[in-house]
Amino acid sequence: MEVPPPKYAHRFLRWFCRDDYLEEIEGNLLEMYERQYEDSPEKAQRQYGWNVLRHFRPAFIRSFKVYQPNNYRAMLRHNLILTFRSFQRYKSTFLINLIGLSSGLACALLIFLWVQDELRVDKFHANNDQLYQILEQREQAGKLVLFRTTAAPTAEALAADLPEVTHATTVYNSSSSVLSVDEKDITAKGQFVGNDFFRMFSFDLVQGDAAQVLTDPSSIVISKELAQRLFGTTEEAVGKTIERKSDHSYQVSGVFRNVPRNSSMQFDFVLPFAGYQREHEWTSEWSRTSPATYVQLKPGADLASFNNKIANFVRDKTEGQIFHRTMFAQRYSDVYLYSNYENGEQSGGRITYVRLFSWVAVFILLIACINFMNLSTARASRQMKEIGVKKAVGARRGSLASRYLSESVSVATISLLLAVLLVSLLLPSFNEITGKQLTFAFDVNLILIAIGITLFTGLVAGSYPALYLSGFDPAVILKNKLNRSVGEQWTRQGLVVLQFTLSIILITAVWVVYQQVAFVQNTHLGYDKDNVLYFERLSWEEGNLKAFLGEAEKIPGVTQISSIGHDMTGHNSGTTGLQWTGRNPSDRTEFEVVRANYGTLELLDIKLKEGRTFSESFSTDTAKIIFNEAAIDYMGLTDPVGEEVELWGENREIIGVVQDFHFESLHENIKPLFIILNPNSTWNIAAKIEAGQEQETIEQLSQLSKKFYPDYPFDYWFLDQEYQALYAAEQRVAVLSKYFAGIAILISCLGLFGLAAFTAERRLKEIGIRKALGASATSIVQLLTSDFTKMVLVAITIALPISYFAAQRWLQNFAFSISLQWWYFVGAGVLVLLIAWLTVGFQTVKAAQANPVECLQDE
Amino acid sequence: MKSPSLGEFEELVLLVVAAQHDQAYGVSILEDLEEKLSKKINISAVHVALKRMEDKGFVESRFGGITSERGGRRKKYYIITAFGKQMLDQQYALRTSIYQQIPNISFG
C-alpha cells in the first residue's frame, strides 16, 4: 500500500472492533480505500474515517470486560512484589521518601483540620444565608474608618422601615458579670440582645420558646453549662431566680445548648436589651454607638440594593445632624474571616492566614513529591534493563507506568498511615499553639480528603518516573546506548531548584513574621506595661475607691496604684464633642477619651512633653484637660498649654501635653487623644507591683479586695500579657510557620541527601580514577558539591524577589512595622546553602575518602 | 418457535450472495447492489446484514487465502445455506402469489 489510511481511524477500529469481524471489515475497508485512493486521495481518507465510524455499533463492538482476571491479578501481585523488593533493596531511598511524605502529609492534614475549622466558624446557623451585620463607615480626617458598632435604636428602626428585614437584633456586650444563686457567685459572660435573637441565630433552646424567652425585660436565658454550674442541674431551671451583682434579679426563661466553639459570639447568658434600654438613657440616642446590630433579610433579598437603602440611614434618622456615618451590611458568617477594612475597602482579615497556610501545605507536599520524583528518576538507570526487557517482551507502556504508580501510591499509603499516627500524637500540641480544640475524628469528609491527598501525592510523585521511564525505546536501552539526556538532567535540577526556592520562601516568611512579632513585643509603646496589674473596679462608690487605693498603697509589693478608664489595648471610647478655635465645622474626627485618676500617668510612665499632669495640690483639675501630641498636631495648636478648648459644652484649660503612646495595637496609627481627670468613671484599677514579689502582692491585693468587696471574685490580668494577646494571631502564625519551615527544610534536605548519595555512587569510578591519579579529597568534595551549590544559588536568586514582595504585602497589615533588611533574605539563602552543603558534604566526604582500589577492582 | 424473519435489505443482500455463488464477499456485494439499485450504500450496512443473516443461519462464511491486496487481509466469502435458499423461495412464492392477485385492469 502506498499511502496508509488515516492512523487514528485505523487505530480506533482496531480498538473497538471484535476480533472475529476485524479482519473482514478491515480488509473490505482497505480494499475500498485502495480503489478510491486512485480517484481522489482526500476523498478516500474521508471515506475511510466515515466507514470506520459507521461500524461503531453494537454488532461489532467488542466486549470490554477484563476477560483474563487471573492475568490481571498476577500483574498486580507482580507489581506489589517488585515494589516491596525495591523498598528492601533501596532502603535509604525508601526511608527518605517515607519520612518526607509522611511528615509532608501530616503537615497537610494538620493544616487541613485548621483551615476547615476556620472556614466553618459561624456557618452553623440555619439562617446563615440571610444573616448580616450592620457596619458603619465613619469619615475621620478625610479617611473612612470602619466601625462594627451602631447606635442602639438601629435594629428596631431597620426592622420597622425596611420590608426586606424580617428580623433585627441588637447585641451589646457588657463586661463580665457576677451571677449569684444562694450565696454561690459565678463570673460569667453575657450580652444584652433584642427580642429576635433566638429566632435569628441557631443557639438552640432546650427549654423555653425562641419567640417568648426575651419578652419580659427581667428574664435571663442561660446556657446549659451555666445552669449546671448555678443550679447543679440543667433540668427545671426555668422560673428560678438569679441575682446579677451590681444590677438586680432575673428570672430564667430559657436554657440554650452551650454555644458551639465555632461561633465567634461566645456567651454564657443573655439578657433582654429592652431592660437595659429602660435604665440607660443613652440607648435612645443616634449619636452614641456601642452595640452591634444584626439583621436577617428575606431569602433572595438583593444585598446591593439593601446597602443602597441603608447608606444614609443615620443621616435620615437624625434629619441631617449626623452626616458622616454610612451604613452597610456584611454577611454575618464572613465577618470572622473578612474583618479588615481599609478606607472603605475590604482588605482581608483572618482569611490571609487561611490562605497562607493552605499555600504552606501545598508547598510542603510539593517538596515531598519532588523528592520522590528525583530519587526515582535518579534510580532509573539501575532499572533500565528491567524496563528494556519488559518492553521487548511486549509489556505495554500503560502496564509499566502502572508499576511505578503503584510503587509511589504504596509509599504514599504507608506514609498516610504514619502521618495519621503523627497527627494524632501532635494534635494536642497543635491545639495549644493554635488555641483551638481540633479533634481528629474520622468523618467522611476527612477520610475523603486524606485519601484524595494521598492518591494525589502518590500520582504526582510517581507521574514523572512513570511517564519518563516507560517512554524509553527498548532497543536503545538494551544496547546500552541511552545517553543521559540533557532533558533528564535539566528536569531533575529544575525540580531541586524549585524545591529549594519553596524552602527559602518559607524561611524568609518565618524570619520576617518572627522579626515583626519581636518588634511588636519590644517596641516601646510610650508607656510602661511591665509589672502592671490590672483589675476591674468592683464598686462604683467614689469614697470606696479612695479608701481602697489608700489601703492598697500600704501593701509593700505595690509601688504605685491608681485607677484608669481605659484598657490600654484597644479603642475604648471616643468622642466628637470637642471644640477648639479654628476647628472645621464639618470635621467629625473622634478623639479617644482616657479618664484618669491622680497618679495614673505617673504609674504608666507616660512621658510629659509640656506642662504638668493632674495633681492633688490643685483642686480644679477635674476641669482641665491633657492632650497627646497627635491631638495637638491635629488641632494645629502652637502653644497649647494654657489655651482653652470646649468639651461637651464646657470650657477646659489645657494643662499638659504628653508624648504619643500606643493605646491600641500596632496595627493602628496613633490617634488624637485627651486625658481628663474623672476618678469616678475609671473602671479599672492599675497597680505597679515590684518584680519578684508578684505572688505575695497579688495575694494581699486579693485579700484587700475581699475585705472591701466581699461579694465579688477578684479577677486580674497583667497589662503586658493582655498586650501580647492583641498579637495572638501573629504569634501563632510565627510559631506555626517556624515549625512548618523547619519541616520544609528537613524534607528538602532529605531529598538532597538522597540525590547526593546517588551522585556520589554513580561517579564512584570517576572518583576512584581521580584519586588514583592523585586528586585530593578536598578537590573531590569540591567537584561533587559544586553542582548542588549552583542549584541552591539559582534557587536563592528566584526566591528572593518573591519572598520580598510577599513579606512587603504582609507587613502592610501593620501601621508600625519593621523595615525589611537585605540580610533577612541573604541570611535565609546562606542558611539554606549551609544546610545543603552540610547534607551533601556528609555524603561526598564519605565518597572522597573511599579507597579507590575497592571501586576500581572490577574494571 | 417463530421462524427468523428476513428484512428487505437483508433479502437483497441474500439474493446477491446466492447470485454470486461462492464468490460473494463484502465489497463485491456492495458494488453489485450499488449498481443494481443505483444508489450509494455504506459498507457497514452490508456487514451488519451479513452478520445478522449468519446468526440466523441464512448464510455461511469461509476465509479465502492471503493475498498481497487488501493490506494482506483475507477475504471472507459468504454462501447461501439451504435454509437461506428456502427462505428466499418462500419469499419469492409469497410475492408472486400476491402479485398474481392483482386484477387485470389498466393502471394508466
CSV table of C-alpha atoms in Angstrom, one decimal, chain A residues 362-700:
chain,number,residue,atom,x,y,z
A,362,VAL,CA,0.7,22.7,49.1
A,363,PHE,CA,4.4,23.8,49.2
A,364,ILE,CA,5.4,21.1,51.7
A,365,LEU,CA,3.5,18.4,49.8
A,366,LEU,CA,5.1,19.6,46.6
A,367,ILE,CA,8.6,19.5,48.1
A,368,ALA,CA,8.0,15.9,49.3
A,369,CYS,CA,6.7,14.9,45.9
A,370,ILE,CA,9.7,16.4,44.2
A,371,ASN,CA,11.9,14.3,46.4
A,372,PHE,CA,10.1,11.2,45.3
A,373,MET,CA,10.3,12.1,41.6
A,374,ASN,CA,14.0,13.0,41.8
A,375,LEU,CA,15.0,9.9,43.7
A,376,SER,CA,13.1,7.6,41.3
A,377,THR,CA,14.5,9.1,38.2
A,378,ALA,CA,17.9,9.0,39.7
A,379,ARG,CA,17.4,5.3,40.4
A,380,ALA,CA,16.0,4.8,37.0
A,381,SER,CA,19.4,4.0,35.4
A,382,ARG,CA,19.5,0.9,37.6
A,383,GLN,CA,16.1,-0.2,36.4
A,384,MET,CA,16.7,0.5,32.7
A,385,LYS,CA,17.5,-3.2,31.9
A,386,GLU,CA,14.3,-4.3,33.6
A,387,ILE,CA,12.3,-1.9,31.6
A,388,GLY,CA,14.1,-2.7,28.4
A,389,VAL,CA,13.5,-6.5,28.8
A,390,LYS,CA,9.8,-6.0,29.7
A,391,LYS,CA,9.2,-3.8,26.8
A,392,ALA,CA,11.0,-6.1,24.4
A,393,VAL,CA,8.8,-9.0,25.7
A,394,GLY,CA,5.7,-6.9,24.9
A,395,ALA,CA,4.8,-5.1,28.0
A,396,ARG,CA,2.7,-2.1,27.2
A,397,ARG,CA,3.6,1.4,28.3
A,398,GLY,CA,0.5,1.5,30.5
A,399,SER,CA,1.4,-1.5,32.5
A,400,LEU,CA,4.9,-0.2,33.0
A,401,ALA,CA,3.6,3.1,34.1
A,402,SER,CA,1.2,1.4,36.5
A,403,ARG,CA,4.2,-0.4,38.1
A,404,TYR,CA,5.7,2.9,39.0
A,405,LEU,CA,2.5,4.5,40.0
A,406,SER,CA,1.6,1.5,42.2
A,407,GLU,CA,5.0,1.9,43.9
A,408,SER,CA,4.5,5.6,44.6
A,409,VAL,CA,0.9,5.1,45.7
A,410,SER,CA,2.0,2.3,48.1
A,411,VAL,CA,4.7,4.6,49.6
A,412,ALA,CA,2.1,7.3,49.9
A,413,THR,CA,-0.3,5.0,51.6
A,414,ILE,CA,2.2,3.8,54.1
A,415,SER,CA,3.1,7.4,54.6
A,416,LEU,CA,-0.5,8.3,55.2
A,417,LEU,CA,-0.8,5.7,57.9
A,418,LEU,CA,2.3,7.1,59.5
A,419,ALA,CA,1.0,10.6,59.1
A,420,VAL,CA,-2.3,9.7,60.8
A,421,LEU,CA,-0.3,8.4,63.7
A,422,LEU,CA,1.8,11.5,63.8
A,423,VAL,CA,-1.2,13.8,63.6
A,424,SER,CA,-2.9,12.1,66.5
A,425,LEU,CA,0.3,12.4,68.5
A,426,LEU,CA,0.8,16.0,67.6
A,427,LEU,CA,-2.7,17.2,67.8
A,428,PRO,CA,-2.7,18.3,71.5
A,429,SER,CA,0.4,20.5,71.0
A,430,PHE,CA,-1.0,21.8,67.7
A,431,ASN,CA,-4.2,22.7,69.6
A,432,GLU,CA,-2.1,24.5,72.1
A,433,ILE,CA,-0.3,26.6,69.5
A,434,THR,CA,-3.4,27.4,67.5
A,435,GLY,CA,-5.7,27.9,70.5
A,436,LYS,CA,-8.3,25.6,69.1
A,437,GLN,CA,-9.8,22.3,70.0
A,438,LEU,CA,-9.4,20.4,66.9
A,439,THR,CA,-10.2,16.7,67.0
A,440,PHE,CA,-9.1,14.0,64.6
A,441,ALA,CA,-12.5,12.5,64.1
A,442,PHE,CA,-12.8,10.2,61.2
A,443,ASP,CA,-15.7,11.8,59.4
A,444,VAL,CA,-16.4,11.1,55.8
A,445,ASN,CA,-15.0,14.5,54.7
A,446,LEU,CA,-11.7,13.9,56.4
A,447,ILE,CA,-11.3,10.4,55.1
A,448,LEU,CA,-12.1,11.5,51.6
A,449,ILE,CA,-9.7,14.4,51.8
A,450,ALA,CA,-7.0,12.1,53.3
A,451,ILE,CA,-7.4,9.5,50.6
A,452,GLY,CA,-7.6,12.3,48.0
A,453,ILE,CA,-4.4,13.9,49.1
A,454,THR,CA,-2.7,10.5,49.3
A,455,LEU,CA,-3.7,9.5,45.9
A,456,PHE,CA,-2.8,12.9,44.5
A,457,THR,CA,0.6,12.8,46.2
A,458,GLY,CA,1.2,9.3,45.0
A,459,LEU,CA,0.2,10.0,41.4
A,460,VAL,CA,2.1,13.3,41.3
A,461,ALA,CA,5.1,11.8,42.9
A,462,GLY,CA,5.0,8.8,40.6
A,463,SER,CA,4.0,10.6,37.5
A,464,TYR,CA,7.4,11.7,36.3
A,465,PRO,CA,9.1,8.3,36.6
A,466,ALA,CA,6.1,6.6,35.2
A,467,LEU,CA,5.9,8.7,32.1
A,468,TYR,CA,9.6,9.2,31.7
A,469,LEU,CA,10.9,5.7,32.3
A,470,SER,CA,8.1,3.9,30.4
A,471,GLY,CA,8.8,6.1,27.3
A,472,PHE,CA,12.3,4.7,26.5
A,473,ASP,CA,12.9,2.8,23.4
A,474,PRO,CA,13.7,-0.8,24.4
A,475,ALA,CA,16.2,-1.3,21.7
A,476,VAL,CA,18.2,1.7,22.8
A,477,ILE,CA,18.2,0.6,26.4
A,478,LEU,CA,19.2,-2.9,25.7
A,479,LYS,CA,22.0,-1.9,23.5
A,480,ASN,CA,23.1,0.3,26.4
A,481,LYS,CA,23.2,3.3,24.1
A,482,LEU,CA,20.9,5.5,26.1
A,483,ASN,CA,22.9,8.6,26.8
A,484,ARG,CA,22.0,10.5,29.8
A,485,SER,CA,19.8,13.0,28.2
A,486,VAL,CA,20.3,16.7,28.8
A,487,GLY,CA,16.5,16.9,29.4
A,488,GLU,CA,16.7,14.5,32.3
A,489,GLN,CA,19.5,16.5,34.0
A,490,TRP,CA,17.5,19.7,33.5
A,491,THR,CA,14.3,18.3,34.9
A,492,ARG,CA,16.0,16.9,38.0
A,493,GLN,CA,18.0,20.1,38.6
A,494,GLY,CA,14.9,22.2,37.9
A,495,LEU,CA,13.0,20.2,40.5
A,496,VAL,CA,15.7,20.6,43.1
A,497,VAL,CA,15.8,24.4,42.4
A,498,LEU,CA,12.0,24.6,42.7
A,499,GLN,CA,12.2,22.7,46.0
A,500,PHE,CA,14.8,25.0,47.4
A,501,THR,CA,13.0,28.0,46.2
A,502,LEU,CA,10.0,27.0,48.1
A,503,SER,CA,12.0,26.3,51.2
A,504,ILE,CA,13.8,29.7,51.0
A,505,ILE,CA,10.4,31.5,50.6
A,506,LEU,CA,9.1,29.7,53.7
A,507,ILE,CA,12.3,30.5,55.7
A,508,THR,CA,12.2,34.2,54.9
A,509,ALA,CA,8.5,34.3,55.6
A,510,VAL,CA,9.2,32.8,59.0
A,511,TRP,CA,12.0,35.1,59.7
A,512,VAL,CA,10.0,38.2,58.7
A,513,VAL,CA,7.0,37.2,60.8
A,514,TYR,CA,9.3,36.5,63.7
A,515,GLN,CA,11.1,39.8,63.5
A,516,GLN,CA,7.8,41.7,63.3
A,517,VAL,CA,6.4,39.8,66.3
A,518,ALA,CA,9.5,40.5,68.3
A,519,PHE,CA,9.4,44.1,67.2
A,520,VAL,CA,5.8,44.4,68.3
A,521,GLN,CA,6.7,43.0,71.7
A,522,ASN,CA,9.7,45.1,72.3
A,523,THR,CA,8.6,48.3,70.8
A,524,HIS,CA,8.4,51.0,73.4
A,525,LEU,CA,4.8,51.8,73.5
A,526,GLY,CA,5.3,55.2,75.1
A,527,TYR,CA,4.2,53.8,78.4
A,528,ASP,CA,5.5,51.1,80.7
A,529,LYS,CA,3.4,47.9,80.5
A,530,ASP,CA,5.7,45.7,82.6
A,531,ASN,CA,4.6,44.6,86.1
A,532,VAL,CA,1.4,46.5,85.8
A,533,LEU,CA,-1.5,44.6,87.3
A,534,TYR,CA,-5.0,45.4,86.0
A,535,PHE,CA,-8.3,44.5,87.6
A,536,GLU,CA,-11.8,45.7,87.4
A,537,ARG,CA,-13.0,48.2,89.9
A,538,LEU,CA,-15.7,46.3,91.7
A,539,SER,CA,-17.7,49.1,93.3
A,540,TRP,CA,-18.7,52.4,91.8
A,541,GLU,CA,-18.8,54.4,95.0
A,542,GLU,CA,-16.2,57.2,94.9
A,543,GLY,CA,-15.4,57.1,98.6
A,544,ASN,CA,-14.9,53.4,98.4
A,545,LEU,CA,-12.4,53.7,95.6
A,546,LYS,CA,-10.3,56.3,97.6
A,547,ALA,CA,-10.3,54.1,100.6
A,548,PHE,CA,-9.3,51.1,98.7
A,549,LEU,CA,-6.5,52.8,96.9
A,550,GLY,CA,-5.3,54.2,100.2
A,551,GLU,CA,-5.2,50.8,101.8
A,552,ALA,CA,-3.6,49.1,98.7
A,553,GLU,CA,-0.8,51.6,98.7
A,554,LYS,CA,0.4,50.3,102.0
A,555,ILE,CA,1.0,46.8,100.7
A,556,PRO,CA,4.7,46.5,100.4
A,557,GLY,CA,4.8,44.9,97.0
A,558,VAL,CA,2.7,47.7,95.4
A,559,THR,CA,4.9,50.6,94.3
A,560,GLN,CA,2.1,52.7,92.8
A,561,ILE,CA,-1.6,52.3,92.4
A,562,SER,CA,-4.2,54.3,90.6
A,563,SER,CA,-7.3,53.9,88.6
A,564,ILE,CA,-8.0,54.5,84.9
A,565,GLY,CA,-10.9,54.4,82.5
A,566,HIS,CA,-9.1,52.7,79.6
A,567,ASP,CA,-7.9,49.2,78.8
A,568,MET,CA,-4.7,50.3,77.0
A,569,THR,CA,-5.2,47.5,74.5
A,570,GLY,CA,-7.7,49.0,72.1
A,571,HIS,CA,-10.2,51.7,71.3
A,572,ASN,CA,-12.4,52.2,74.3
A,573,SER,CA,-14.4,55.3,73.9
A,574,GLY,CA,-14.3,58.2,71.5
A,575,THR,CA,-16.0,61.5,71.3
A,576,THR,CA,-16.7,64.1,68.6
A,577,GLY,CA,-17.8,66.6,71.2
A,578,LEU,CA,-14.6,68.6,71.3
A,579,GLN,CA,-14.4,72.2,70.0
A,580,TRP,CA,-11.4,74.3,69.6
A,581,THR,CA,-10.6,77.5,67.9
A,582,GLY,CA,-10.1,77.0,64.2
A,583,ARG,CA,-12.0,73.8,64.0
A,584,ASN,CA,-13.6,73.0,60.7
A,585,PRO,CA,-17.3,72.7,61.4
A,586,SER,CA,-17.7,69.6,59.2
A,587,ASP,CA,-14.9,67.8,61.0
A,588,ARG,CA,-16.2,64.7,62.7
A,589,THR,CA,-12.9,63.2,63.9
A,590,GLU,CA,-13.2,61.2,67.1
A,591,PHE,CA,-10.8,61.9,69.9
A,592,GLU,CA,-10.1,59.0,72.2
A,593,VAL,CA,-11.1,59.7,75.8
A,594,VAL,CA,-9.0,58.5,78.7
A,595,ARG,CA,-10.5,59.0,82.1
A,596,ALA,CA,-7.8,59.1,84.7
A,597,ASN,CA,-7.2,59.5,88.4
A,598,TYR,CA,-4.3,61.2,90.2
A,599,GLY,CA,-1.1,59.4,89.6
A,600,THR,CA,-2.3,57.4,86.6
A,601,LEU,CA,0.1,58.9,84.1
A,602,GLU,CA,3.0,58.5,86.5
A,603,LEU,CA,2.1,54.9,87.1
A,604,LEU,CA,2.1,54.1,83.4
A,605,ASP,CA,5.2,56.2,83.0
A,606,ILE,CA,3.6,58.2,80.2
A,607,LYS,CA,6.1,61.0,79.4
A,608,LEU,CA,5.1,64.5,79.7
A,609,LYS,CA,6.2,66.8,76.9
A,610,GLU,CA,4.9,70.1,78.2
A,611,GLY,CA,3.0,71.4,81.1
A,612,ARG,CA,2.1,69.3,84.1
A,613,THR,CA,-0.1,66.3,85.0
A,614,PHE,CA,-3.0,66.1,87.3
A,615,SER,CA,-2.1,66.8,90.8
A,616,GLU,CA,-3.9,66.9,94.1
A,617,SER,CA,-2.4,70.2,95.0
A,618,PHE,CA,-4.7,71.9,92.6
A,619,SER,CA,-8.4,71.5,93.4
A,620,THR,CA,-9.7,72.4,90.0
A,621,ASP,CA,-8.0,69.7,87.9
A,622,THR,CA,-11.3,67.9,87.1
A,623,ALA,CA,-12.0,70.8,84.8
A,624,LYS,CA,-8.6,70.6,83.0
A,625,ILE,CA,-7.5,68.5,80.0
A,626,ILE,CA,-4.3,66.9,78.8
A,627,PHE,CA,-3.7,66.0,75.1
A,628,ASN,CA,-1.3,63.8,73.3
A,629,GLU,CA,1.0,65.1,70.6
A,630,ALA,CA,-1.1,63.6,67.8
A,631,ALA,CA,-4.1,65.6,69.1
A,632,ILE,CA,-2.1,68.9,69.4
A,633,ASP,CA,-0.8,68.3,65.8
A,634,TYR,CA,-4.3,67.6,64.6
A,635,MET,CA,-5.8,70.6,66.2
A,636,GLY,CA,-2.9,72.7,64.9
A,637,LEU,CA,-2.2,74.4,68.2
A,638,THR,CA,1.2,76.0,68.5
A,639,ASP,CA,1.4,76.9,72.2
A,640,PRO,CA,-1.2,74.6,73.7
A,641,VAL,CA,-0.6,74.9,77.4
A,642,GLY,CA,-2.9,77.4,78.9
A,643,GLU,CA,-5.3,77.5,76.0
A,644,GLU,CA,-8.9,76.5,76.3
A,645,VAL,CA,-11.0,74.0,74.5
A,646,GLU,CA,-14.6,73.2,74.8
A,647,LEU,CA,-15.5,69.6,75.7
A,648,TRP,CA,-19.2,68.6,75.8
A,649,GLY,CA,-20.2,72.2,76.2
A,650,GLU,CA,-17.8,73.1,79.0
A,651,ASN,CA,-14.5,75.0,78.7
A,652,ARG,CA,-11.4,73.3,79.8
A,653,GLU,CA,-7.9,74.6,80.1
A,654,ILE,CA,-5.1,72.6,78.6
A,655,ILE,CA,-2.6,71.9,81.4
A,656,GLY,CA,-0.3,69.5,79.6
A,657,VAL,CA,0.8,67.6,76.5
A,658,VAL,CA,2.0,64.0,76.8
A,659,GLN,CA,4.2,62.2,74.3
A,660,ASP,CA,2.3,59.9,71.9
A,661,PHE,CA,1.8,56.4,73.3
A,662,HIS,CA,0.2,53.3,71.7
A,663,PHE,CA,-3.2,52.8,73.3
A,664,GLU,CA,-4.2,50.4,70.6
A,665,SER,CA,-2.5,47.6,68.8
A,666,LEU,CA,0.4,48.4,66.5
A,667,HIS,CA,-2.0,47.6,63.6
A,668,GLU,CA,-3.3,51.1,64.2
A,669,ASN,CA,-1.8,54.6,63.9
A,670,ILE,CA,-1.8,56.7,67.0
A,671,LYS,CA,-4.9,58.7,67.0
A,672,PRO,CA,-5.7,62.0,68.8
A,673,LEU,CA,-6.4,61.5,72.4
A,674,PHE,CA,-7.1,63.5,75.5
A,675,ILE,CA,-7.0,62.7,79.2
A,676,ILE,CA,-9.4,64.1,81.8
A,677,LEU,CA,-9.4,63.7,85.5
A,678,ASN,CA,-12.5,61.8,86.4
A,679,PRO,CA,-11.8,59.2,89.1
A,680,ASN,CA,-15.5,58.3,89.3
A,681,SER,CA,-15.6,56.8,85.8
A,682,THR,CA,-12.4,54.9,86.0
A,683,TRP,CA,-13.4,51.3,85.7
A,684,ASN,CA,-10.0,49.7,86.1
A,685,ILE,CA,-7.5,49.7,88.9
A,686,ALA,CA,-3.9,49.6,87.9
A,687,ALA,CA,-1.2,48.7,90.3
A,688,LYS,CA,2.5,48.8,89.6
A,689,ILE,CA,4.0,45.9,91.6
A,690,GLU,CA,7.5,45.0,92.4
A,691,ALA,CA,9.1,42.4,90.3
A,692,GLY,CA,9.8,39.1,92.1
A,693,GLN,CA,7.1,39.6,94.7
A,694,GLU,CA,4.1,39.1,92.4
A,695,GLN,CA,2.7,36.1,94.2
A,696,GLU,CA,2.5,37.7,97.7
A,697,THR,CA,1.4,41.0,96.4
A,698,ILE,CA,-1.5,39.5,94.4
A,699,GLU,CA,-2.4,37.5,97.4
A,700,GLN,CA,-2.5,40.6,99.6
